[in-house]
Amino acid sequence: MRRRAFRRPHHRTYRRVLAGSKKIHIDIDPSSINKNIHVDIPIIGDAGNVLGDLLQVFKAEAKKPDIRTWWQEIAKWRARNSLSYKKNNEIILPQFAIQRLFEATRGRDVYITTEVGQHQMWAAQFFGFEEPHRWMTSGGLGTMGYGLPAAVGVQVAHRDSLVIDIAGDASVLMTMQEMSTAIQHELPIKIFILNNQYMGMVRQWQQLLHGNRLSHSYSEALPDFVKLAEAYGCVGIQAVKPRDLDGAIKEMITVKRPVLFDCRVAALENCFPMIPSGKAHNEMLLPAEANDEATAAAFAGGKALV
């Protein structure tokens, strides 16, 4: 388990997750042992070295434990489709858009950056990265506006590579002025905007956690991204229907100039799996199970801001 989980546990949930378990805590800092969670076996040392030693001891055991029951449990988890979504022939779903983007870029020397929000989660879930070190995202502080200037930097470092910022319509506006940098230095970055006209992650929490009482999450006056691209002197492309997506993505990749791609996606699509506020990791809501009743039950009583 991650060290942070033992340092600052969510006391309302960790007991449910760890109930009936035996806990081994490996930590280089002796003062952290039993600090927040009482463990059965404390081990002081560097985690990398300790895990290596544990593996060697296990391999040396003459009689291996019977773990068939454990593998059966794992098989049940794997059988659950945690990334399912309903296909739509008339409206572009964000999951579908990223899948088509991945298919169009397979085998290419491609780098992906993201902004922060639902699109960031979908990019992680549905873009099938084929090589390491190709994913630049603000996974710590969650900085809206990170993706576009990051794409500029990646393109400077990898002049001949395909660099795509998978963006949201709200996040990308935080640093849109950097498109002029891309134009000035002839950096053919591609800004693939999943445009749902909302601050999607905020809207999702407000819908599910606060009775759909929306506050400052709807973008009523977004710019026309195609015209904005023209104003900067780059290329603007728009896709509205699923049938238009593949051709538009191909055009975006072919163009050797900076591109703003306005991909109009379903406005109210939610991002799953999702752990409701105050719930444990083993109580996460999967897309196939997120009907109205299950969602209402999962979020009942959880009206705290997060």
Coordinates of C-alpha atoms in Angstrom, one line a residue, residues 118 200-215 217 268-277 279 284-287 289-306:
Q118 CA -13.0 14.6 -17.4
G200 CA -17.2 18.7 -16.9
M201 CA -15.7 17.3 -13.8
V202 CA -17.2 20.1 -11.7
R203 CA -20.5 19.6 -13.4
Q204 CA -20.4 15.9 -12.7
W205 CA -19.8 16.4 -9.0
Q206 CA -22.5 19.0 -8.8
Q207 CA -25.0 16.7 -10.6
L208 CA -24.3 13.6 -8.6
L209 CA -23.3 15.1 -5.2
H210 CA -25.4 18.3 -5.0
G211 CA -28.7 17.4 -6.5
N212 CA -27.8 18.9 -9.9
R213 CA -27.5 22.4 -8.5
L214 CA -25.0 23.7 -11.0
S215 CA -22.9 26.7 -10.1
S217 CA -19.8 25.0 -14.4
L268 CA -23.7 15.5 -20.0
E269 CA -21.6 12.3 -20.3
N270 CA -20.1 11.3 -16.9
C271 CA -16.7 9.8 -16.3
F272 CA -16.6 6.4 -14.5
P273 CA -15.4 4.5 -12.5
M274 CA -16.0 7.0 -9.7
I275 CA -15.6 6.8 -5.9
P276 CA -18.5 8.7 -4.3
S277 CA -17.5 11.1 -1.5
K279 CA -17.0 5.9 0.2
M284 CA -16.6 2.6 -6.5
L285 CA -19.4 3.1 -9.1
L286 CA -18.8 1.4 -12.4
P287 CA -20.5 2.7 -15.6
E289 CA -24.0 -0.1 -12.6
A290 CA -24.5 3.7 -12.6
N291 CA -28.3 3.7 -13.1
D292 CA -30.4 6.4 -11.3
E293 CA -31.2 4.2 -8.3
A294 CA -27.6 3.0 -7.8
T295 CA -26.2 6.5 -8.2
A296 CA -28.7 8.0 -5.8
A297 CA -27.9 5.3 -3.2
A298 CA -24.1 5.8 -3.7
F299 CA -24.3 9.5 -3.1
A300 CA -26.9 9.5 -0.4
G301 CA -25.8 11.7 2.5
G302 CA -22.6 12.8 0.8
K303 CA -23.3 16.5 0.4
A304 CA -19.8 17.6 1.5
L305 CA -17.7 19.6 -1.0
V306 CA -14.7 17.8 -2.2

